[in-house]
Amino acid sequence: MTTPFLDARAQYVLRLADNALVLAQRLCAWIGHAPVMEEDVALANVSLDLLGQARLWLAYAGELEGAGRDEDALAYHRDVREFRNVLLVERPNGDFAATTVRGYLYDLWAHFALSELARSKDDRIAGIAQKALKENAYHLRRSEDWLVRLGDGTQESRERTQRAVNDLWRYTGELFLGDDVDALMQSRGIGFSPEALLDPWLERVRESFSTATLEVPADAWMQRGGKQGVHTEALGYVLAEMQVLPRAMPEATW
Amino acid sequence: MVSIQTVLRWLDEVADPEIPVLSITDLGIVRDVRYVGEALEVALTPTYSGCPATSVIRADVLRALREHGVENARVAVQLAPAWTTDWLSKRGRERLREFGIAPPHAALALGPVVLAVRCPRCSSDVTHEQSRFGSTPCKALYRCDACGEPFDYMKPH
Ligand SMILES: [Zn+2]
C-alpha cells in the first residue's frame, strides 16, 4: 500500500517533532536532580532547545495534516500509539551515564539528520532544520565531552557508561531503518535516506568511544517500531506526566 | 502610512526581555518591516527555537506600535536564515560588555580553535569555562582567573 504524499509528509514531520518532544520531556525530569548545579542548568537548556524545536515541527505537522490540530493538541491529546518518535528517546533517564549515552547517540544522529534536512526542498523543513542544527552543535559537544569524561573516568563511571551503552545500543538500529514514508520523502528531495547515515554515524561513534575507552557492542538484534507507533511501555509514563494537566483541565491557561 | 524608517526607530526602543540593555534591533532579530496591504508586518526571527522570550517580544512589539498609534500590525516569524550572534550590532556588543556579559566571538570561530573569552569586568584574557550552558541557552558560564568574578559569555551561535 502506498502512503499519500501529504499524509506522508505530515507523518515525516511528526516523527521529527516527537523525537524532540519526548527527549525534551525526559531531560526536564533532571531539573533539581543533576549531580552538579551546572549540569542541572545545562540539561534544562538542552531540554528547552528541544522543546522549541518540537513546537516548530509540531505546528508544521498540524498544518500539513489539515485537521485543525495545533501544537498543543498534538502534544497533549494524542495517545501512545499516535506518537512517532524513535524508541531511543523514550528510554528512561537511568543514571547520569545513561542519560549522557542516550543524549550522545541521539545528538550525533540528529547532527547528520538535520544536516541533510537543512537542504530539504521543503523550505519550512529546511528552515527549522538549519535552526535546530546550530542548537544541536552545542548539545553534541556537551554530550560527547561527558561521554569521554565518564568513559575515561573512574572505574565506576566507566562501568556505568559501558552498561548504558550496552543497554541502549539495541535502540539505535531504528534510527537507520527507512520505511515507505522515508522513501517517498527522499524521492521528492524533502527527506534523506536513514540507511545512508549509518556509516558516518558509526565512524564518529567509534572515534568517540575509542577516546572514551568504551567498547562498541557487537551487532545484535535491534528493536524497532517507534516510528510506526509501536512503543515500549516507557513512553506511557512519559506521556502520562506530560499530558495530565491539559487532559484533566482542557481549558487551563497560565 | 508611517515610514519604515520611523517604525525601525520605534523598534529600536523595544528591549530584549532577558537582556534589557539590548534592543531587539541590537540583537539583530528584526528581519524586515513591510506593509502588506494596509497592515504593518514586522518579521522577527527567534534567537533559539525554545527561547521563552519570543512570545514576550512579540507582545512588546505590538504594544510599542499601538502606543505610536499603529493598530493594524502583526508579527511574522521568519526562521530562515537562522539567527546568528554575528547579527548583534556593534552598539549591542558594547552594551553587553558594560552590562557584564562577554560579547560572542564570530560564529565562524565555532571550529576546534578555542579563543580566549575576555572578562567584561577587568579585561583579562585568562578566564575559563565553568559550564557550557549558563542561566539561559544563549549564555555560557565563565570565571575570570584574574579578578575571580564569574560572568556570562554570550555564545557564538
Ligand atoms: Zn576579570
Short mmCIF file of C-alpha atoms and ligand atoms in Angstrom, two decimals:
data_model
loop_
_atom_site.label_atom_id
_atom_site.label_comp_id
_atom_site.label_asym_id
_atom_site.label_seq_id
_atom_site.Cartn_x
_atom_site.Cartn_y
_atom_site.Cartn_z
CA MET A 1 0.00 0.00 0.00
CA THR A 2 1.39 3.42 -0.81
CA THR A 3 1.07 6.36 1.51
CA PRO A 4 -0.43 9.53 0.01
CA PHE A 5 2.13 12.31 -0.32
CA LEU A 6 0.65 14.84 2.06
CA ASP A 7 -0.06 12.23 4.72
CA ALA A 8 3.47 11.01 4.37
CA ARG A 9 4.90 14.48 4.79
CA ALA A 10 2.79 15.13 7.89
CA GLN A 11 3.95 11.78 9.28
CA TYR A 12 7.52 12.60 8.47
CA VAL A 13 7.43 15.95 10.26
CA LEU A 14 5.55 14.42 13.16
CA ARG A 15 8.38 11.93 13.67
CA LEU A 16 10.88 14.75 13.87
CA ALA A 17 8.60 16.59 16.29
CA ASP A 18 8.08 13.61 18.56
CA ASN A 19 11.79 12.80 18.79
CA ALA A 20 12.47 16.30 20.06
CA LEU A 21 9.38 16.46 22.26
CA VAL A 22 9.88 13.15 24.06
CA LEU A 23 13.58 13.76 24.66
CA ALA A 24 12.80 17.27 25.93
CA GLN A 25 10.29 15.80 28.36
CA ARG A 26 12.77 13.15 29.50
CA LEU A 27 15.52 15.70 30.09
CA CYS A 28 13.44 18.19 32.03
CA ALA A 29 12.88 15.46 34.65
CA TRP A 30 16.53 16.05 35.61
CA ILE A 31 15.82 19.57 36.84
CA GLY A 32 16.70 19.63 40.52
CA HIS A 33 18.32 16.18 40.33
CA ALA A 34 21.50 16.59 38.30
CA PRO A 35 24.81 15.73 40.02
CA VAL A 36 26.03 19.33 39.95
CA MET A 37 24.37 22.70 39.52
CA GLU A 38 25.97 23.42 36.13
CA GLU A 39 24.61 20.17 34.71
CA ASP A 40 21.18 20.89 36.10
CA VAL A 41 21.20 24.13 34.14
CA ALA A 42 22.72 22.52 31.05
CA LEU A 43 20.16 19.71 30.90
CA ALA A 44 17.35 22.21 31.35
CA ASN A 45 18.73 24.29 28.50
CA VAL A 46 19.11 21.34 26.15
CA SER A 47 15.56 20.34 27.02
CA LEU A 48 14.33 23.84 26.28
CA ASP A 49 16.05 23.89 22.89
CA LEU A 50 14.46 20.55 22.02
CA LEU A 51 11.06 21.74 23.19
CA GLY A 52 11.40 24.78 20.95
CA GLN A 53 12.29 22.56 18.01
CA ALA A 54 9.37 20.28 18.81
CA ARG A 55 6.98 23.23 18.77
CA LEU A 56 8.16 24.32 15.33
CA TRP A 57 7.87 20.79 13.94
CA LEU A 58 4.51 20.16 15.60
CA ALA A 59 2.99 23.38 14.30
CA TYR A 60 4.04 22.41 10.78
CA ALA A 61 2.83 18.82 11.14
CA GLY A 62 -0.54 20.16 12.24
CA GLU A 63 -0.76 22.42 9.20
CA LEU A 64 0.19 19.60 6.84
CA GLU A 65 -2.36 17.31 8.43
CA GLY A 66 -5.01 19.97 7.90
CA ALA A 67 -7.33 18.66 10.59
CA GLY A 68 -7.17 21.76 12.75
CA ARG A 69 -4.79 20.32 15.36
CA ASP A 70 -2.27 22.84 16.66
CA GLU A 71 0.98 22.13 18.51
CA ASP A 72 -0.78 21.79 21.86
CA ALA A 73 -3.44 19.44 20.52
CA LEU A 74 -0.72 17.25 19.01
CA ALA A 75 1.45 17.26 22.13
CA TYR A 76 -1.25 16.79 24.74
CA HIS A 77 -4.10 14.97 23.07
CA ARG A 78 -2.53 12.03 21.30
CA ASP A 79 -2.22 8.57 22.78
CA VAL A 80 0.89 6.41 22.85
CA ARG A 81 0.08 4.68 19.57
CA GLU A 82 -0.09 8.01 17.77
CA PHE A 83 3.43 9.04 18.80
CA ARG A 84 6.08 8.59 16.11
CA ASN A 85 9.36 9.07 17.98
CA VAL A 86 12.16 6.55 17.81
CA LEU A 87 12.38 4.24 20.81
CA LEU A 88 15.79 5.55 21.87
CA VAL A 89 14.46 8.89 23.13
CA GLU A 90 11.75 7.34 25.28
CA ARG A 91 14.17 5.12 27.22
CA PRO A 92 14.23 6.00 30.93
CA ASN A 93 16.76 8.52 32.21
CA GLY A 94 18.52 5.96 34.40
CA ASP A 95 21.64 7.41 35.98
CA PHE A 96 23.65 10.34 34.65
CA ALA A 97 25.69 7.95 32.50
CA ALA A 98 22.56 6.52 30.85
CA THR A 99 21.21 9.99 30.13
CA THR A 100 24.58 11.01 28.72
CA VAL A 101 24.86 7.99 26.44
CA ARG A 102 21.27 8.33 25.23
CA GLY A 103 21.90 12.01 24.57
CA TYR A 104 25.13 11.35 22.72
CA LEU A 105 23.69 8.63 20.47
CA TYR A 106 20.71 10.81 19.62
CA ASP A 107 22.59 14.13 19.27
CA LEU A 108 25.03 12.55 16.86
CA TRP A 109 22.24 11.06 14.75
CA ALA A 110 20.40 14.40 14.86
CA HIS A 111 23.56 16.14 13.69
CA PHE A 112 23.61 14.06 10.50
CA ALA A 113 19.84 14.05 10.04
CA LEU A 114 19.48 17.82 10.46
CA SER A 115 22.43 18.44 8.14
CA GLU A 116 20.51 16.57 5.44
CA LEU A 117 17.19 18.24 6.23
CA ALA A 118 18.81 21.68 6.15
CA ARG A 119 18.98 21.12 2.37
CA SER A 120 15.40 19.91 2.05
CA LYS A 121 13.34 21.09 -0.91
CA ASP A 122 10.62 21.85 1.59
CA ASP A 123 11.63 25.36 2.72
CA ARG A 124 9.86 25.10 6.02
CA ILE A 125 11.64 21.86 6.89
CA ALA A 126 14.96 23.32 5.77
CA GLY A 127 14.42 26.44 7.89
CA ILE A 128 13.60 24.53 11.06
CA ALA A 129 16.49 22.12 10.46
CA GLN A 130 19.00 24.94 9.94
CA LYS A 131 17.92 26.48 13.21
CA ALA A 132 17.95 23.19 15.10
CA LEU A 133 21.32 22.24 13.67
CA LYS A 134 23.00 25.20 15.36
CA GLU A 135 21.50 24.25 18.70
CA ASN A 136 22.41 20.63 18.16
CA ALA A 137 26.09 21.59 17.77
CA TYR A 138 26.19 22.63 21.43
CA HIS A 139 24.22 19.61 22.58
CA LEU A 140 26.52 17.24 20.76
CA ARG A 141 29.68 18.89 22.05
CA ARG A 142 28.39 18.64 25.58
CA SER A 143 27.23 15.04 25.36
CA GLU A 144 30.44 13.97 23.63
CA ASP A 145 32.55 15.72 26.28
CA TRP A 146 30.68 13.94 29.04
CA LEU A 147 30.84 10.62 27.25
CA VAL A 148 34.62 10.90 27.23
CA ARG A 149 34.86 12.18 30.80
CA LEU A 150 32.69 9.38 32.14
CA GLY A 151 34.10 6.63 29.94
CA ASP A 152 37.69 7.63 30.54
CA GLY A 153 36.97 8.50 34.16
CA THR A 154 36.87 6.38 37.28
CA GLN A 155 36.30 2.65 37.22
CA GLU A 156 32.76 3.15 38.37
CA SER A 157 31.91 5.86 35.84
CA ARG A 158 33.38 3.71 33.09
CA GLU A 159 31.38 0.66 34.15
CA ARG A 160 28.16 2.62 34.33
CA THR A 161 28.74 4.23 30.96
CA GLN A 162 29.58 0.93 29.27
CA ARG A 163 26.47 -0.60 30.84
CA ALA A 164 24.38 2.25 29.45
CA VAL A 165 25.93 1.73 26.01
CA ASN A 166 25.14 -1.99 26.14
CA ASP A 167 21.56 -1.31 27.24
CA LEU A 168 20.83 1.41 24.70
CA TRP A 169 22.62 0.03 21.68
CA ARG A 170 19.65 -2.10 20.58
CA TYR A 171 17.59 1.06 20.21
CA THR A 172 19.95 2.67 17.71
CA GLY A 173 19.14 0.39 14.77
CA GLU A 174 15.80 2.06 14.19
CA LEU A 175 17.49 5.40 13.52
CA PHE A 176 18.87 3.98 10.29
CA LEU A 177 15.90 1.98 9.15
CA GLY A 178 13.77 3.57 6.46
CA ASP A 179 10.18 2.76 5.56
CA ASP A 180 7.79 3.85 2.80
CA VAL A 181 7.40 7.31 4.33
CA ASP A 182 11.18 7.83 4.32
CA ALA A 183 11.44 6.53 0.77
CA LEU A 184 8.73 8.86 -0.51
CA MET A 185 10.24 11.89 1.21
CA GLN A 186 13.66 11.04 -0.10
CA SER A 187 12.39 10.62 -3.66
CA ARG A 188 10.86 14.12 -3.52
CA GLY A 189 14.05 15.70 -2.22
CA ILE A 190 12.34 16.51 1.05
CA GLY A 191 13.93 13.89 3.26
CA PHE A 192 17.00 11.70 3.41
CA SER A 193 17.88 8.04 3.38
CA PRO A 194 18.20 6.85 7.02
CA GLU A 195 20.43 3.98 5.87
CA ALA A 196 22.96 6.42 4.40
CA LEU A 197 23.55 8.00 7.80
CA LEU A 198 24.73 4.78 9.40
CA ASP A 199 28.33 4.75 8.19
CA PRO A 200 29.25 8.33 9.08
CA TRP A 201 27.45 7.96 12.41
CA LEU A 202 29.21 4.72 13.23
CA GLU A 203 32.57 6.12 12.26
CA ARG A 204 32.21 9.01 14.67
CA VAL A 205 30.85 6.71 17.39
CA ARG A 206 33.93 4.50 17.03
CA GLU A 207 36.22 7.53 17.36
CA SER A 208 34.47 8.91 20.44
CA PHE A 209 34.18 5.51 22.07
CA SER A 210 37.84 4.89 21.47
CA THR A 211 38.75 8.18 23.17
CA ALA A 212 36.34 7.31 25.96
CA THR A 213 37.83 3.79 26.27
CA LEU A 214 34.37 2.33 25.65
CA GLU A 215 33.59 -0.71 23.59
CA VAL A 216 31.23 -0.61 20.63
CA PRO A 217 28.80 -3.50 21.16
CA ALA A 218 28.78 -6.35 18.67
CA ASP A 219 25.96 -6.45 16.15
CA ALA A 220 22.83 -7.51 17.90
CA TRP A 221 19.09 -7.69 17.44
CA MET A 222 17.73 -4.20 17.10
CA GLN A 223 14.41 -3.01 18.49
CA ARG A 224 12.14 -1.12 16.15
CA GLY A 225 8.62 0.21 15.82
CA GLY A 226 8.62 3.68 17.35
CA LYS A 227 8.38 5.44 14.01
CA GLN A 228 5.25 3.43 13.27
CA GLY A 229 3.71 3.99 16.70
CA VAL A 230 4.69 0.73 18.39
CA HIS A 231 6.40 1.80 21.60
CA THR A 232 7.98 0.36 24.71
CA GLU A 233 5.95 0.71 27.89
CA ALA A 234 8.28 3.52 28.94
CA LEU A 235 6.53 6.04 26.70
CA GLY A 236 3.22 5.65 28.52
CA TYR A 237 4.76 7.01 31.71
CA VAL A 238 6.35 9.94 29.90
CA LEU A 239 3.06 10.92 28.31
CA ALA A 240 1.05 10.41 31.49
CA GLU A 241 3.16 13.01 33.23
CA MET A 242 3.36 15.37 30.28
CA GLN A 243 -0.33 15.26 29.43
CA VAL A 244 -2.04 15.02 32.82
CA LEU A 245 -2.83 18.69 33.29
CA PRO A 246 -4.24 19.59 29.86
CA ARG A 247 -6.24 16.36 29.84
CA ALA A 248 -7.66 16.89 33.31
CA MET A 249 -8.35 20.58 32.68
CA PRO A 250 -8.54 21.17 28.93
CA GLU A 251 -9.33 24.87 29.40
CA ALA A 252 -6.42 25.61 31.75
CA THR A 253 -4.28 28.60 30.83
CA TRP A 254 -1.39 30.39 32.51
CA MET B 1 1.20 55.48 6.50
CA VAL B 2 4.20 55.72 8.80
CA SER B 3 7.55 55.28 7.12
CA ILE B 4 9.55 52.10 7.62
CA GLN B 5 12.44 54.19 8.97
CA THR B 6 10.23 55.58 11.71
CA VAL B 7 8.97 52.13 12.62
CA LEU B 8 12.54 50.87 12.86
CA ARG B 9 13.33 53.72 15.23
CA TRP B 10 10.41 52.71 17.43
CA LEU B 11 11.52 49.09 17.38
CA ASP B 12 14.95 50.21 18.50
CA GLU B 13 13.30 51.19 21.79
CA VAL B 14 11.84 47.73 22.40
CA ALA B 15 14.13 45.98 24.89
CA ASP B 16 15.05 42.32 24.87
CA PRO B 17 13.25 40.94 27.95
CA GLU B 18 16.18 38.78 29.02
CA ILE B 19 19.00 41.27 28.42
CA PRO B 20 17.20 44.61 28.72
CA VAL B 21 20.26 46.69 27.82
CA LEU B 22 19.84 45.36 24.28
CA SER B 23 17.10 46.50 21.97
CA ILE B 24 15.61 43.95 19.63
CA THR B 25 17.35 45.71 16.74
CA ASP B 26 20.69 45.49 18.60
CA LEU B 27 20.01 41.78 18.90
CA GLY B 28 19.51 41.52 15.15
CA ILE B 29 16.18 39.73 15.33
CA VAL B 30 14.16 42.31 13.38
CA ARG B 31 14.49 40.89 9.89
CA ASP B 32 12.02 43.01 7.98
CA VAL B 33 9.40 45.71 8.33
CA ARG B 34 6.92 45.96 5.48
CA TYR B 35 3.41 46.85 4.56
CA VAL B 36 1.18 44.02 3.44
CA GLY B 37 -1.75 45.95 2.06
CA GLU B 38 -2.70 48.33 4.85
CA ALA B 39 -1.21 46.18 7.58
CA LEU B 40 2.23 46.74 9.02
CA GLU B 41 4.12 43.49 9.30
CA VAL B 42 7.24 43.05 11.42
CA ALA B 43 9.26 39.93 10.65
CA LEU B 44 11.12 38.62 13.69
CA THR B 45 13.45 35.66 13.88
CA PRO B 46 13.81 33.74 17.14
CA THR B 47 17.27 33.56 18.69
CA TYR B 48 16.80 29.98 19.88
CA SER B 49 13.89 27.70 18.96
CA GLY B 50 12.84 27.39 22.57
CA CYS B 51 13.59 30.93 23.67
CA PRO B 52 10.82 31.80 26.13
CA ALA B 53 11.34 35.49 25.38
CA THR B 54 9.96 35.13 21.86
CA SER B 55 6.29 35.45 22.80
CA VAL B 56 7.08 38.35 25.15
CA ILE B 57 8.94 40.17 22.38
CA ARG B 58 6.05 39.67 20.00
CA ALA B 59 3.66 41.24 22.53
CA ASP B 60 6.11 44.08 23.25
CA VAL B 61 6.44 44.90 19.55
CA LEU B 62 2.69 45.06 19.07
CA ARG B 63 2.34 47.17 22.21
CA ALA B 64 5.04 49.61 21.04
CA LEU B 65 3.32 50.00 17.69
CA ARG B 66 -0.04 50.53 19.36
CA GLU B 67 1.45 53.20 21.61
CA HIS B 68 2.55 55.01 18.47
CA GLY B 69 -0.94 54.76 17.06
CA VAL B 70 -0.48 51.78 14.76
CA GLU B 71 -3.29 49.33 15.38
CA ASN B 72 -3.22 47.41 12.14
CA ALA B 73 0.00 45.48 12.75
CA ARG B 74 1.15 41.91 13.05
CA VAL B 75 4.30 39.98 13.76
CA ALA B 76 5.51 37.28 11.38
CA VAL B 77 8.04 34.68 12.45
CA GLN B 78 10.83 34.15 9.96
CA LEU B 79 13.04 31.14 10.62
CA ALA B 80 15.42 31.23 7.68
CA PRO B 81 18.14 32.32 7.51
CA ALA B 82 18.68 31.23 11.09
CA TRP B 83 19.68 33.91 13.59
CA THR B 84 23.35 34.21 14.34
CA THR B 85 25.16 36.21 17.03
CA ASP B 86 27.06 37.82 14.14
CA TRP B 87 23.95 39.97 13.67
CA LEU B 88 24.45 41.69 17.02
CA SER B 89 25.06 45.36 16.40
CA LYS B 90 28.34 46.97 17.37
CA ARG B 91 26.49 49.10 19.89
CA GLY B 92 24.82 45.94 21.20
CA ARG B 93 28.17 44.25 21.77
CA GLU B 94 29.40 47.31 23.67
CA ARG B 95 26.26 47.38 25.80
CA LEU B 96 26.63 43.69 26.58
CA ARG B 97 30.15 44.23 27.85
CA GLU B 98 29.08 47.17 30.02
CA PHE B 99 26.26 45.01 31.36
CA GLY B 100 28.82 42.37 32.42
CA ILE B 101 28.26 39.83 29.66
CA ALA B 102 31.18 38.99 27.41
CA PRO B 103 30.06 39.50 23.78
CA PRO B 104 30.32 36.50 21.45
CA HIS B 105 33.21 35.75 19.15
CA ALA B 106 32.35 35.46 15.46
CA ALA B 107 30.21 32.39 14.80
CA LEU B 108 32.78 31.31 12.23
CA ALA B 109 35.09 30.69 15.16
CA LEU B 110 32.90 27.73 16.18
CA GLY B 111 35.56 25.28 14.99
CA PRO B 112 38.09 23.41 17.11
CA VAL B 113 40.16 26.53 17.86
CA VAL B 114 39.26 27.86 21.28
CA LEU B 115 39.50 31.63 21.51
CA ALA B 116 40.04 33.34 24.83
CA VAL B 117 36.97 34.98 26.29
CA ARG B 118 37.76 38.39 27.75
CA CYS B 119 36.49 39.20 31.22
CA PRO B 120 33.95 42.03 30.89
CA ARG B 121 34.99 43.44 34.28
CA CYS B 122 38.77 43.56 34.22
CA SER B 123 39.51 42.72 30.55
CA SER B 124 41.77 39.80 31.44
CA ASP B 125 42.01 37.07 28.82
CA VAL B 126 42.80 34.49 31.46
CA THR B 127 39.36 33.04 32.01
CA HIS B 128 37.89 29.58 31.92
CA GLU B 129 34.59 27.99 31.06
CA GLN B 130 32.68 26.64 34.03
CA SER B 131 29.63 25.45 32.19
CA ARG B 132 28.76 25.43 28.53
CA PHE B 133 25.22 26.39 29.46
CA GLY B 134 24.58 29.38 31.69
CA SER B 135 21.44 31.00 33.02
CA THR B 136 19.85 30.87 29.56
CA PRO B 137 20.56 28.75 26.46
CA CYS B 138 22.35 31.66 24.80
CA LYS B 139 24.98 32.03 27.51
CA ALA B 140 27.85 30.01 28.96
CA LEU B 141 29.18 30.46 32.46
CA TYR B 142 32.77 31.65 32.77
CA ARG B 143 35.06 32.64 35.58
CA CYS B 144 37.89 35.12 35.42
CA ASP B 145 41.18 33.89 36.84
CA ALA B 146 42.46 37.44 37.30
CA CYS B 147 39.66 39.11 39.23
CA GLY B 148 37.95 35.92 40.35
CA GLU B 149 34.48 37.03 39.23
CA PRO B 150 32.09 34.70 37.47
CA PHE B 151 30.49 36.13 34.33
CA ASP B 152 28.22 35.16 31.45
CA TYR B 153 29.53 34.74 27.93
CA MET B 154 27.08 35.01 25.07
CA LYS B 155 27.95 32.02 22.96
CA PRO B 156 28.69 32.33 19.24
CA HIS B 157 25.68 30.87 17.54
ZN ZN C 1 38.22 39.67 35.46
#
